[in-house]
Amino acid sequence: MVALIIFQAALIAGAPLGHFAWGGQDRVLPIRKRLGSATSIGLYLIFAVLILQRAGLAEVIPWPAVVSIASWVLAGYFLLGIVLNAASRSRPERWTMAPLCVVLAGLTGLVALS
């Protein structure tokens, strides 16, 4: 998750890595997609809290049932990410983000099972 946050921050800062994200049409993201990257960072932070709590490493959300359900929803989100990234027109995005989503879906699923 930390690597994804750093990656999105680099995209926001104008790093020419856009071919790995958001459909791969722009090497340097336009403002609108940079806002999407900022939103992604916020989501990644929420995802990290959920997974850390489900794994028993943090205690932030006072409702264990919500954390349990949310961890399964998150695993499903990463499964959907596999399909969407594999269908990208951008070859770099297909070859990096789809496998990354496979790993994230698998690890999130393992944590959700705990």
Short mmCIF file of C-alpha atoms in Angstrom, two decimals:
data_model
loop_
_atom_site.label_atom_id
_atom_site.label_comp_id
_atom_site.label_asym_id
_atom_site.label_seq_id
_atom_site.Cartn_x
_atom_site.Cartn_y
_atom_site.Cartn_z
CA MET A 1 0.00 0.00 0.00
CA VAL A 2 2.86 2.36 0.79
CA ALA A 3 4.32 1.82 -2.68
CA LEU A 4 0.94 2.61 -4.26
CA ILE A 5 0.67 5.80 -2.21
CA ILE A 6 4.15 6.86 -3.32
CA PHE A 7 3.28 6.02 -6.93
CA GLN A 8 0.08 8.09 -6.81
CA ALA A 9 1.93 10.97 -5.13
CA ALA A 10 4.49 10.87 -7.95
CA LEU A 11 1.66 11.03 -10.50
CA ILE A 12 0.19 14.04 -8.68
CA ALA A 13 3.62 15.72 -8.72
CA GLY A 14 3.82 15.31 -12.49
CA ALA A 15 6.11 12.29 -12.82
CA PRO A 16 5.89 10.81 -16.35
CA LEU A 17 4.39 7.53 -15.10
CA GLY A 18 0.86 7.99 -16.38
CA HIS A 19 1.22 5.12 -18.84
CA PHE A 20 1.04 2.80 -15.79
CA ALA A 21 -2.28 4.21 -14.53
CA TRP A 22 -5.69 5.59 -15.44
CA GLY A 23 -5.86 3.81 -18.79
CA GLY A 24 -2.33 4.79 -19.77
CA GLN A 25 -3.25 7.54 -22.25
CA ASP A 26 -1.21 10.29 -20.58
CA ARG A 27 2.44 10.05 -19.56
CA VAL A 28 2.00 13.13 -17.36
CA LEU A 29 -1.47 13.24 -15.86
CA PRO A 30 -3.77 16.19 -16.51
CA ILE A 31 -5.27 17.94 -13.47
CA ARG A 32 -8.46 15.88 -13.49
CA LYS A 33 -6.57 12.58 -13.28
CA ARG A 34 -4.25 14.03 -10.64
CA LEU A 35 -7.35 14.66 -8.52
CA GLY A 36 -8.22 11.00 -9.07
CA SER A 37 -4.77 10.06 -7.81
CA ALA A 38 -5.31 12.20 -4.71
CA THR A 39 -8.59 10.40 -4.08
CA SER A 40 -6.78 7.08 -4.53
CA ILE A 41 -4.31 8.00 -1.80
CA GLY A 42 -7.19 8.63 0.60
CA LEU A 43 -8.76 5.29 -0.32
CA TYR A 44 -5.44 3.45 0.11
CA LEU A 45 -5.12 4.88 3.61
CA ILE A 46 -8.60 3.64 4.48
CA PHE A 47 -7.80 0.24 2.95
CA ALA A 48 -4.62 0.02 5.02
CA VAL A 49 -6.49 0.78 8.25
CA LEU A 50 -9.09 -1.89 7.43
CA ILE A 51 -6.51 -4.56 6.67
CA LEU A 52 -4.33 -3.69 9.67
CA GLN A 53 -7.34 -3.86 11.96
CA ARG A 54 -8.61 -7.13 10.46
CA ALA A 55 -5.11 -8.57 10.94
CA GLY A 56 -5.18 -7.49 14.59
CA LEU A 57 -2.40 -4.91 14.21
CA ALA A 58 -4.52 -1.79 14.78
CA GLU A 59 -7.70 -0.84 16.63
CA VAL A 60 -9.29 2.14 14.91
CA ILE A 61 -12.81 1.15 13.86
CA PRO A 62 -15.01 0.21 16.85
CA TRP A 63 -17.25 -2.21 14.91
CA PRO A 64 -15.60 -5.60 14.24
CA ALA A 65 -18.48 -6.76 12.02
CA VAL A 66 -18.02 -3.71 9.78
CA VAL A 67 -14.30 -4.42 9.50
CA SER A 68 -14.98 -8.07 8.66
CA ILE A 69 -17.48 -7.25 5.92
CA ALA A 70 -15.36 -4.39 4.58
CA SER A 71 -12.33 -6.67 4.28
CA TRP A 72 -14.32 -9.00 2.01
CA VAL A 73 -15.62 -6.05 0.00
CA LEU A 74 -12.03 -4.87 -0.37
CA ALA A 75 -10.91 -8.31 -1.59
CA GLY A 76 -13.71 -8.12 -4.18
CA TYR A 77 -12.59 -4.63 -5.16
CA PHE A 78 -9.09 -5.94 -5.86
CA LEU A 79 -10.55 -8.87 -7.83
CA LEU A 80 -12.42 -6.36 -9.98
CA GLY A 81 -9.14 -4.45 -10.33
CA ILE A 82 -7.57 -7.55 -11.90
CA VAL A 83 -10.21 -7.58 -14.64
CA LEU A 84 -10.15 -3.83 -15.25
CA ASN A 85 -6.36 -3.56 -15.35
CA ALA A 86 -6.06 -6.65 -17.55
CA ALA A 87 -8.45 -4.99 -20.01
CA SER A 88 -6.45 -1.73 -20.13
CA ARG A 89 -5.27 -0.50 -23.52
CA SER A 90 -1.97 0.37 -21.88
CA ARG A 91 0.46 -2.54 -21.99
CA PRO A 92 2.55 -1.20 -19.06
CA GLU A 93 -0.62 -0.92 -16.97
CA ARG A 94 -1.70 -4.45 -17.90
CA TRP A 95 1.71 -5.91 -17.04
CA THR A 96 2.15 -4.11 -13.71
CA MET A 97 -1.22 -3.26 -12.20
CA ALA A 98 -3.09 -6.48 -13.05
CA PRO A 99 -0.46 -8.69 -11.32
CA LEU A 100 -0.34 -6.23 -8.43
CA CYS A 101 -4.11 -6.59 -8.03
CA VAL A 102 -3.71 -10.40 -8.05
CA VAL A 103 -1.32 -10.10 -5.11
CA LEU A 104 -3.51 -7.56 -3.30
CA ALA A 105 -6.67 -9.65 -3.82
CA GLY A 106 -4.93 -12.79 -2.57
CA LEU A 107 -3.41 -11.18 0.49
CA THR A 108 -6.59 -9.29 1.33
CA GLY A 109 -8.56 -12.52 0.98
CA LEU A 110 -6.17 -14.28 3.37
CA VAL A 111 -6.53 -11.51 5.92
CA ALA A 112 -10.32 -11.51 5.48
CA LEU A 113 -10.36 -15.24 6.26
CA SER A 114 -8.63 -14.67 9.60
#
